[in-house]
Amino acid sequence: MKAKVWRKFDISIKSEIEYDNPYKDIDIVVTFIHESNKEIKLNAFWNGNNEWIVRFTPTLTGIWNYSIDCSDKNNNINYISGKIEVKENEQNINIEKHGFLKISNNK
């Protein structure tokens, strides 16, 4: 998979198991680890049917490895892993070049 730094990137996670209440019956956490060892953990959200989405915004260029951990250890998505190659963002929009919005220290 390929992505650009500071641009959102969605990964679709499809379960073979159908849950009565996917909001409460299952938790999916995806761990992203950059080649520099920076780690980001994100929760996936239910997208309907048997699909969850994790929305990742890479903060560094380079290789990010990810692995999926599901609270239901019988689910087929447990321990799925992959790799994302992240390149520079060539957009002309400043917000997509410099990262997340945040309050400055002097305001």
GROMACS .gro file of N, CA, C and O in nm:
model
  428
    1MET      N    1   0.084  -0.118   0.000
    1MET     CA    2   0.000   0.000   0.000
    1MET      C    3   0.089   0.124   0.000
    1MET      O    4   0.197   0.122   0.055
    2LYS      N    5   0.037   0.230  -0.058
    2LYS     CA    6   0.111   0.356  -0.065
    2LYS      C    7   0.024   0.468  -0.011
    2LYS      O    8  -0.098   0.467  -0.027
    3ALA      N    9   0.088   0.567   0.055
    3ALA     CA   10   0.018   0.681   0.112
    3ALA      C   11   0.111   0.802   0.106
    3ALA      O   12   0.229   0.789   0.073
    4LYS      N   13   0.053   0.917   0.139
    4LYS     CA   14   0.129   1.042   0.146
    4LYS      C   15   0.128   1.092   0.290
    4LYS      O   16   0.028   1.078   0.361
    5VAL      N   17   0.239   1.151   0.331
    5VAL     CA   18   0.248   1.204   0.466
    5VAL      C   19   0.143   1.314   0.486
    5VAL      O   20   0.113   1.389   0.393
    6TRP      N   21   0.079   1.317   0.600
    6TRP     CA   22  -0.023   1.414   0.642
    6TRP      C   23  -0.153   1.403   0.563
    6TRP      O   24  -0.235   1.493   0.568
    7ARG      N   25  -0.174   1.295   0.489
    7ARG     CA   26  -0.302   1.272   0.421
    7ARG      C   27  -0.368   1.149   0.481
    7ARG      O   28  -0.303   1.047   0.499
    8LYS      N   29  -0.497   1.159   0.510
    8LYS     CA   30  -0.566   1.046   0.573
    8LYS      C   31  -0.565   0.927   0.478
    8LYS      O   32  -0.568   0.940   0.356
    9PHE      N   33  -0.560   0.811   0.540
    9PHE     CA   34  -0.549   0.685   0.468
    9PHE      C   35  -0.637   0.584   0.539
    9PHE      O   36  -0.621   0.560   0.659
   10ASP      N   37  -0.735   0.528   0.470
   10ASP     CA   38  -0.828   0.433   0.531
   10ASP      C   39  -0.788   0.290   0.497
   10ASP      O   40  -0.753   0.260   0.383
   11ILE      N   41  -0.798   0.204   0.598
   11ILE     CA   42  -0.780   0.061   0.578
   11ILE      C   43  -0.911  -0.006   0.615
   11ILE      O   44  -0.964   0.013   0.724
   12SER      N   45  -0.966  -0.083   0.522
   12SER     CA   46  -1.090  -0.156   0.543
   12SER      C   47  -1.058  -0.292   0.605
   12SER      O   48  -0.968  -0.363   0.559
   13ILE      N   49  -1.132  -0.325   0.711
   13ILE     CA   50  -1.113  -0.451   0.782
   13ILE      C   51  -1.246  -0.526   0.776
   13ILE      O   52  -1.346  -0.478   0.827
   14LYS      N   53  -1.247  -0.643   0.713
   14LYS     CA   54  -1.372  -0.719   0.697
   14LYS      C   55  -1.369  -0.843   0.786
   14LYS      O   56  -1.275  -0.922   0.779
   15SER      N   57  -1.473  -0.858   0.864
   15SER     CA   58  -1.486  -0.970   0.956
   15SER      C   59  -1.575  -1.078   0.895
   15SER      O   60  -1.673  -1.046   0.827
   16GLU      N   61  -1.542  -1.202   0.920
   16GLU     CA   62  -1.628  -1.313   0.878
   16GLU      C   63  -1.738  -1.338   0.980
   16GLU      O   64  -1.832  -1.410   0.952
   17ILE      N   65  -1.724  -1.278   1.098
   17ILE     CA   66  -1.822  -1.296   1.204
   17ILE      C   67  -1.916  -1.176   1.207
   17ILE      O   68  -1.872  -1.061   1.200
   18GLU      N   69  -2.046  -1.201   1.218
   18GLU     CA   70  -2.145  -1.095   1.231
   18GLU      C   71  -2.178  -1.079   1.380
   18GLU      O   72  -2.203  -1.177   1.450
   19TYR      N   73  -2.178  -0.955   1.428
   19TYR     CA   74  -2.203  -0.926   1.569
   19TYR      C   75  -2.340  -0.863   1.586
   19TYR      O   76  -2.381  -0.780   1.505
   20ASP      N   77  -2.409  -0.901   1.695
   20ASP     CA   78  -2.541  -0.843   1.724
   20ASP      C   79  -2.530  -0.693   1.749
   20ASP      O   80  -2.614  -0.616   1.704
   21ASN      N   81  -2.429  -0.651   1.822
   21ASN     CA   82  -2.407  -0.510   1.852
   21ASN      C   83  -2.259  -0.478   1.832
   21ASN      O   84  -2.180  -0.485   1.925
   22PRO      N   85  -2.221  -0.443   1.709
   22PRO     CA   86  -2.079  -0.421   1.679
   22PRO      C   87  -2.017  -0.306   1.758
   22PRO      O   88  -1.896  -0.300   1.770
   23TYR      N   89  -2.100  -0.215   1.812
   23TYR     CA   90  -2.047  -0.106   1.892
   23TYR      C   91  -1.996  -0.155   2.027
   23TYR      O   92  -1.905  -0.097   2.086
   24LYS      N   93  -2.056  -0.263   2.078
   24LYS     CA   94  -2.022  -0.312   2.211
   24LYS      C   95  -1.954  -0.448   2.212
   24LYS      O   96  -1.882  -0.480   2.305
   25ASP      N   97  -1.978  -0.529   2.109
   25ASP     CA   98  -1.934  -0.668   2.112
   25ASP      C   99  -1.788  -0.688   2.072
   25ASP      O  100  -1.732  -0.795   2.095
   26ILE      N  101  -1.727  -0.587   2.012
   26ILE     CA  102  -1.591  -0.606   1.957
   26ILE      C  103  -1.514  -0.474   1.961
   26ILE      O  104  -1.572  -0.366   1.941
   27ASP      N  105  -1.386  -0.484   1.991
   27ASP     CA  106  -1.293  -0.371   1.981
   27ASP      C  107  -1.181  -0.411   1.887
   27ASP      O  108  -1.127  -0.522   1.898
   28ILE      N  109  -1.147  -0.322   1.797
   28ILE     CA  110  -1.037  -0.347   1.703
   28ILE      C  111  -0.938  -0.233   1.718
   28ILE      O  112  -0.973  -0.116   1.702
   29VAL      N  113  -0.814  -0.269   1.749
   29VAL     CA  114  -0.706  -0.171   1.762
   29VAL      C  115  -0.599  -0.205   1.658
   29VAL      O  116  -0.558  -0.321   1.646
   30VAL      N  117  -0.557  -0.102   1.585
   30VAL     CA  118  -0.452  -0.121   1.485
   30VAL      C  119  -0.328  -0.044   1.533
   30VAL      O  120  -0.337   0.073   1.567
   31THR      N  121  -0.217  -0.114   1.538
   31THR     CA  122  -0.090  -0.055   1.580
   31THR      C  123  -0.004  -0.030   1.457
   31THR      O  124   0.020  -0.123   1.379
   32PHE      N  125   0.038   0.094   1.440
   32PHE     CA  126   0.125   0.134   1.330
   32PHE      C  127   0.263   0.163   1.389
   32PHE      O  128   0.274   0.239   1.486
   33ILE      N  129   0.368   0.104   1.331
   33ILE     CA  130   0.504   0.128   1.379
   33ILE      C  131   0.589   0.172   1.260
   33ILE      O  132   0.603   0.099   1.161
   34HIS      N  133   0.645   0.293   1.273
   34HIS     CA  134   0.732   0.349   1.170
   34HIS      C  135   0.871   0.285   1.182
   34HIS      O  136   0.909   0.236   1.288
   35GLU      N  137   0.947   0.290   1.074
   35GLU     CA  138   1.082   0.233   1.076
   35GLU      C  139   1.172   0.300   1.179
   35GLU      O  140   1.273   0.241   1.220
   36SER      N  141   1.135   0.418   1.228
   36SER     CA  142   1.211   0.487   1.334
   36SER      C  143   1.166   0.440   1.474
   36SER      O  144   1.216   0.489   1.574
   37ASN      N  145   1.070   0.348   1.479
   37ASN     CA  146   1.009   0.293   1.601
   37ASN      C  147   0.901   0.382   1.662
   37ASN      O  148   0.851   0.351   1.770
   38LYS      N  149   0.863   0.491   1.596
   38LYS     CA  150   0.748   0.568   1.642
   38LYS      C  151   0.624   0.480   1.629
   38LYS      O  152   0.605   0.415   1.525
   39GLU      N  153   0.541   0.478   1.733
   39GLU     CA  154   0.424   0.391   1.735
   39GLU      C  155   0.297   0.473   1.752
   39GLU      O  156   0.292   0.565   1.834
   40ILE      N  157   0.196   0.438   1.675
   40ILE     CA  158   0.064   0.501   1.685
   40ILE      C  159  -0.039   0.389   1.692
   40ILE      O  160  -0.039   0.299   1.607
   41LYS      N  161  -0.129   0.395   1.793
   41LYS     CA  162  -0.238   0.297   1.806
   41LYS      C  163  -0.369   0.369   1.779
   41LYS      O  164  -0.394   0.476   1.835
   42LEU      N  165  -0.452   0.309   1.695
   42LEU     CA  166  -0.581   0.367   1.659
   42LEU      C  167  -0.691   0.263   1.667
   42LEU      O  168  -0.671   0.147   1.631
   43ASN      N  169  -0.808   0.306   1.712
   43ASN     CA  170  -0.926   0.220   1.713
   43ASN      C  171  -0.993   0.226   1.577
   43ASN      O  172  -1.004   0.332   1.516
   44ALA      N  173  -1.040   0.111   1.531
   44ALA     CA  174  -1.119   0.106   1.409
   44ALA      C  175  -1.264   0.138   1.444
   44ALA      O  176  -1.307   0.118   1.557
   45PHE      N  177  -1.340   0.190   1.347
   45PHE     CA  178  -1.481   0.218   1.369
   45PHE      C  179  -1.565   0.133   1.275
   45PHE      O  180  -1.523   0.098   1.165
   46TRP      N  181  -1.684   0.097   1.323
   46TRP     CA  182  -1.775   0.014   1.246
   46TRP      C  183  -1.830   0.095   1.130
   46TRP      O  184  -1.874   0.209   1.145
   47ASN      N  185  -1.832   0.034   1.010
   47ASN     CA  186  -1.876   0.103   0.889
   47ASN      C  187  -2.000   0.038   0.828
   47ASN      O  188  -2.037   0.066   0.716
   48GLY      N  189  -2.065  -0.052   0.904
   48GLY     CA  190  -2.182  -0.121   0.852
   48GLY      C  191  -2.146  -0.261   0.807
   48GLY      O  192  -2.031  -0.293   0.779
   49ASN      N  193  -2.249  -0.346   0.805
   49ASN     CA  194  -2.231  -0.487   0.771
   49ASN      C  195  -2.120  -0.545   0.859
   49ASN      O  196  -2.123  -0.529   0.979
   50ASN      N  197  -2.023  -0.611   0.802
   50ASN     CA  198  -1.913  -0.669   0.880
   50ASN      C  199  -1.782  -0.597   0.852
   50ASN      O  200  -1.676  -0.658   0.851
   51GLU      N  201  -1.791  -0.466   0.829
   51GLU     CA  202  -1.671  -0.389   0.793
   51GLU      C  203  -1.640  -0.284   0.899
   51GLU      O  204  -1.726  -0.213   0.946
   52TRP      N  205  -1.510  -0.278   0.932
   52TRP     CA  206  -1.457  -0.171   1.018
   52TRP      C  207  -1.353  -0.096   0.936
   52TRP      O  208  -1.294  -0.150   0.844
   53ILE      N  209  -1.334   0.030   0.974
   53ILE     CA  210  -1.236   0.117   0.907
   53ILE      C  211  -1.141   0.171   1.013
   53ILE      O  212  -1.184   0.212   1.120
   54VAL      N  213  -1.014   0.172   0.981
   54VAL     CA  214  -0.918   0.247   1.062
   54VAL      C  215  -0.867   0.359   0.973
   54VAL      O  216  -0.833   0.338   0.857
   55ARG      N  217  -0.871   0.481   1.027
   55ARG     CA  218  -0.831   0.600   0.952
   55ARG      C  219  -0.697   0.648   1.008
   55ARG      O  220  -0.689   0.692   1.122
   56PHE      N  221  -0.595   0.636   0.928
   56PHE     CA  222  -0.458   0.665   0.969
   56PHE      C  223  -0.405   0.783   0.890
   56PHE      O  224  -0.423   0.790   0.769
   57THR      N  225  -0.338   0.875   0.958
   57THR     CA  226  -0.270   0.985   0.893
   57THR      C  227  -0.122   0.973   0.924
   57THR      O  228  -0.080   1.001   1.038
   58PRO      N  229  -0.041   0.930   0.829
   58PRO     CA  230   0.101   0.914   0.855
   58PRO      C  231   0.166   1.049   0.887
   58PRO      O  232   0.141   1.147   0.820
   59THR      N  233   0.250   1.048   0.988
   59THR     CA  234   0.318   1.172   1.030
   59THR      C  235   0.463   1.177   0.985
   59THR      O  236   0.528   1.279   1.002
   60LEU      N  237   0.511   1.068   0.929
   60LEU     CA  238   0.649   1.060   0.880
   60LEU      C  239   0.652   0.985   0.748
   60LEU      O  240   0.573   0.892   0.727
   61THR      N  241   0.743   1.022   0.660
   61THR     CA  242   0.765   0.944   0.538
   61THR      C  243   0.842   0.818   0.575
   61THR      O  244   0.904   0.810   0.681
   62GLY      N  245   0.838   0.720   0.487
   62GLY     CA  246   0.910   0.596   0.510
   62GLY      C  247   0.813   0.479   0.521
   62GLY      O  248   0.699   0.487   0.477
   63ILE      N  249   0.859   0.372   0.582
   63ILE     CA  250   0.780   0.249   0.592
   63ILE      C  251   0.711   0.243   0.728
   63ILE      O  252   0.775   0.261   0.832
   64TRP      N  253   0.580   0.219   0.725
   64TRP     CA  254   0.500   0.195   0.844
   64TRP      C  255   0.447   0.051   0.835
   64TRP      O  256   0.385   0.014   0.735
   65ASN      N  257   0.473  -0.027   0.936
   65ASN     CA  258   0.414  -0.161   0.947
   65ASN      C  259   0.294  -0.151   1.039
   65ASN      O  260   0.295  -0.072   1.134
   66TYR      N  261   0.191  -0.230   1.012
   66TYR     CA  262   0.075  -0.228   1.100
   66TYR      C  263   0.030  -0.370   1.131
   66TYR      O  264   0.056  -0.464   1.055
   67SER      N  265  -0.034  -0.384   1.247
   67SER     CA  266  -0.094  -0.512   1.285
   67SER      C  267  -0.227  -0.485   1.352
   67SER      O  268  -0.246  -0.383   1.418
   68ILE      N  269  -0.320  -0.578   1.332
   68ILE     CA  270  -0.457  -0.564   1.383
   68ILE      C  271  -0.474  -0.657   1.502
   68ILE      O  272  -0.436  -0.774   1.497
   69ASP      N  273  -0.533  -0.603   1.609
   69ASP     CA  274  -0.564  -0.682   1.727
   69ASP      C  275  -0.712  -0.664   1.756
   69ASP      O  276  -0.762  -0.553   1.766
   70CYS      N  277  -0.782  -0.776   1.767
   70CYS     CA  278  -0.926  -0.776   1.788
   70CYS      C  279  -0.957  -0.837   1.923
   70CYS      O  280  -0.894  -0.935   1.964
   71SER      N  281  -1.055  -0.779   1.994
   71SER     CA  282  -1.091  -0.830   2.126
   71SER      C  283  -1.152  -0.970   2.119
   71SER      O  284  -1.145  -1.046   2.217
   72ASP      N  285  -1.210  -1.007   2.006
   72ASP     CA  286  -1.263  -1.142   1.986
   72ASP      C  287  -1.151  -1.226   1.924
   72ASP      O  288  -1.123  -1.217   1.805
   73LYS      N  289  -1.086  -1.306   2.005
   73LYS     CA  290  -0.970  -1.383   1.958
   73LYS      C  291  -1.008  -1.490   1.856
   73LYS      O  292  -0.921  -1.549   1.793
   74ASN      N  293  -1.138  -1.517   1.838
   74ASN     CA  294  -1.183  -1.613   1.737
   74ASN      C  295  -1.206  -1.549   1.601
   74ASN      O  296  -1.242  -1.617   1.506
   75ASN      N  297  -1.188  -1.417   1.592
   75ASN     CA  298  -1.215  -1.346   1.468
   75ASN      C  299  -1.098  -1.363   1.371
   75ASN      O  300  -0.981  -1.359   1.411
   76ASN      N  301  -1.129  -1.378   1.243
   76ASN     CA  302  -1.028  -1.397   1.139
   76ASN      C  303  -0.936  -1.276   1.120
   76ASN      O  304  -0.830  -1.289   1.060
   77ILE      N  305  -0.974  -1.161   1.170
   77ILE     CA  306  -0.892  -1.040   1.147
   77ILE      C  307  -0.779  -1.026   1.248
   77ILE      O  308  -0.692  -0.942   1.231
   78ASN      N  309  -0.779  -1.109   1.353
   78ASN     CA  310  -0.675  -1.100   1.453
   78ASN      C  311  -0.537  -1.122   1.392
   78ASN      O  312  -0.516  -1.216   1.316
   79TYR      N  313  -0.450  -1.033   1.424
   79TYR     CA  314  -0.309  -1.042   1.386
   79TYR      C  315  -0.282  -1.028   1.237
   79TYR      O  316  -0.174  -1.063   1.191
   80ILE      N  317  -0.378  -0.977   1.161
   80ILE     CA  318  -0.349  -0.941   1.023
   80ILE      C  319  -0.248  -0.828   1.027
   80ILE      O  320  -0.255  -0.738   1.111
   81SER      N  321  -0.153  -0.829   0.936
   81SER     CA  322  -0.052  -0.723   0.934
   81SER      C  323  -0.027  -0.680   0.791
   81SER      O  324  -0.067  -0.748   0.696
   82GLY      N  325   0.039  -0.567   0.778
   82GLY     CA  326   0.070  -0.515   0.646
   82GLY      C  327   0.173  -0.404   0.654
   82GLY      O  328   0.225  -0.372   0.761
   83LYS      N  329   0.200  -0.344   0.540
   83LYS     CA  330   0.301  -0.240   0.530
   83LYS      C  331   0.249  -0.127   0.443
   83LYS      O  332   0.181  -0.152   0.343
   84ILE      N  333   0.282  -0.005   0.483
   84ILE     CA  334   0.245   0.114   0.406
   84ILE      C  335   0.373   0.192   0.375
   84ILE      O  336   0.451   0.223   0.465
   85GLU      N  337   0.392   0.223   0.247
   85GLU     CA  338   0.505   0.305   0.206
   85GLU      C  339   0.455   0.449   0.195
   85GLU      O  340   0.365   0.478   0.116
   86VAL      N  341   0.511   0.539   0.274
   86VAL     CA  342   0.465   0.677   0.280
   86VAL      C  343   0.567   0.769   0.215
   86VAL      O  344   0.685   0.769   0.251
   87LYS      N  345   0.518   0.846   0.118
   87LYS     CA  346   0.602   0.942   0.043
   87LYS      C  347   0.566   1.084   0.084
   87LYS      O  348   0.465   1.109   0.149
   88GLU      N  349   0.648   1.178   0.039
   88GLU     CA  350   0.621   1.320   0.063
   88GLU      C  351   0.487   1.359   0.002
   88GLU      O  352   0.447   1.305  -0.100
   89ASN      N  353   0.422   1.454   0.064
   89ASN     CA  354   0.295   1.507   0.015
   89ASN      C  355   0.326   1.627  -0.075
   89ASN      O  356   0.387   1.723  -0.030
   90GLU      N  357   0.283   1.620  -0.199
   90GLU     CA  358   0.312   1.728  -0.294
   90GLU      C  359   0.196   1.825  -0.313
   90GLU      O  360   0.194   1.903  -0.407
   91GLN      N  361   0.097   1.820  -0.224
   91GLN     CA  362  -0.019   1.909  -0.234
   91GLN      C  363   0.022   2.055  -0.215
   91GLN      O  364   0.120   2.085  -0.147
   92ASN      N  365  -0.057   2.144  -0.271
   92ASN     CA  366  -0.032   2.288  -0.255
   92ASN      C  367  -0.108   2.347  -0.137
   92ASN      O  368  -0.097   2.465  -0.110
   93ILE      N  369  -0.186   2.265  -0.069
   93ILE     CA  370  -0.265   2.312   0.044
   93ILE      C  371  -0.180   2.299   0.170
   93ILE      O  372  -0.134   2.190   0.205
   94ASN      N  373  -0.156   2.412   0.240
   94ASN     CA  374  -0.065   2.411   0.354
   94ASN      C  375  -0.103   2.311   0.461
   94ASN      O  376  -0.017   2.248   0.521
   95ILE      N  377  -0.233   2.295   0.489
   95ILE     CA  378  -0.274   2.204   0.595
   95ILE      C  379  -0.235   2.060   0.562
   95ILE      O  380  -0.212   1.979   0.651
   96GLU      N  381  -0.222   2.027   0.436
   96GLU     CA  382  -0.183   1.893   0.396
   96GLU      C  383  -0.031   1.879   0.384
   96GLU      O  384   0.019   1.774   0.350
   97LYS      N  385   0.042   1.985   0.415
   97LYS     CA  386   0.187   1.981   0.410
   97LYS      C  387   0.250   1.985   0.548
   97LYS      O  388   0.363   1.943   0.565
   98HIS      N  389   0.178   2.038   0.646
   98HIS     CA  390   0.240   2.068   0.775
   98HIS      C  391   0.177   1.997   0.894
   98HIS      O  392   0.213   2.024   1.007
   99GLY      N  393   0.082   1.913   0.873
   99GLY     CA  394   0.031   1.835   0.984
   99GLY      C  395  -0.099   1.884   1.043
   99GLY      O  396  -0.171   1.964   0.984
  100PHE      N  397  -0.127   1.833   1.163
  100PHE     CA  398  -0.254   1.858   1.229
  100PHE      C  399  -0.266   2.001   1.279
  100PHE      O  400  -0.165   2.064   1.311
  101LEU      N  401  -0.390   2.051   1.289
  101LEU     CA  402  -0.414   2.181   1.351
  101LEU      C  403  -0.390   2.170   1.500
  101LEU      O  404  -0.421   2.069   1.564
  102LYS      N  405  -0.331   2.274   1.557
  102LYS     CA  406  -0.312   2.280   1.701
  102LYS      C  407  -0.303   2.425   1.744
  102LYS      O  408  -0.274   2.513   1.664
  103ILE      N  409  -0.332   2.448   1.870
  103ILE     CA  410  -0.326   2.582   1.926
  103ILE      C  411  -0.181   2.617   1.952
  103ILE      O  412  -0.106   2.539   2.012
  104SER      N  413  -0.140   2.737   1.908
  104SER     CA  414  -0.002   2.778   1.931
  104SER      C  415   0.021   2.809   2.079
  104SER      O  416  -0.073   2.840   2.153
  105ASN      N  417   0.144   2.800   2.121
  105ASN     CA  418   0.178   2.821   2.263
  105ASN      C  419   0.158   2.966   2.307
  105ASN      O  420   0.140   2.993   2.425
  106ASN      N  421   0.160   3.061   2.216
  106ASN     CA  422   0.151   3.203   2.253
  106ASN      C  423   0.010   3.259   2.238
  106ASN      O  424  -0.009   3.379   2.239
  107LYS      N  425  -0.090   3.177   2.225
  107LYS     CA  426  -0.229   3.225   2.209
  107LYS      C  427  -0.312   3.189   2.329
  107LYS      O  428  -0.298   3.092   2.392
   0.00000   0.00000   0.00000
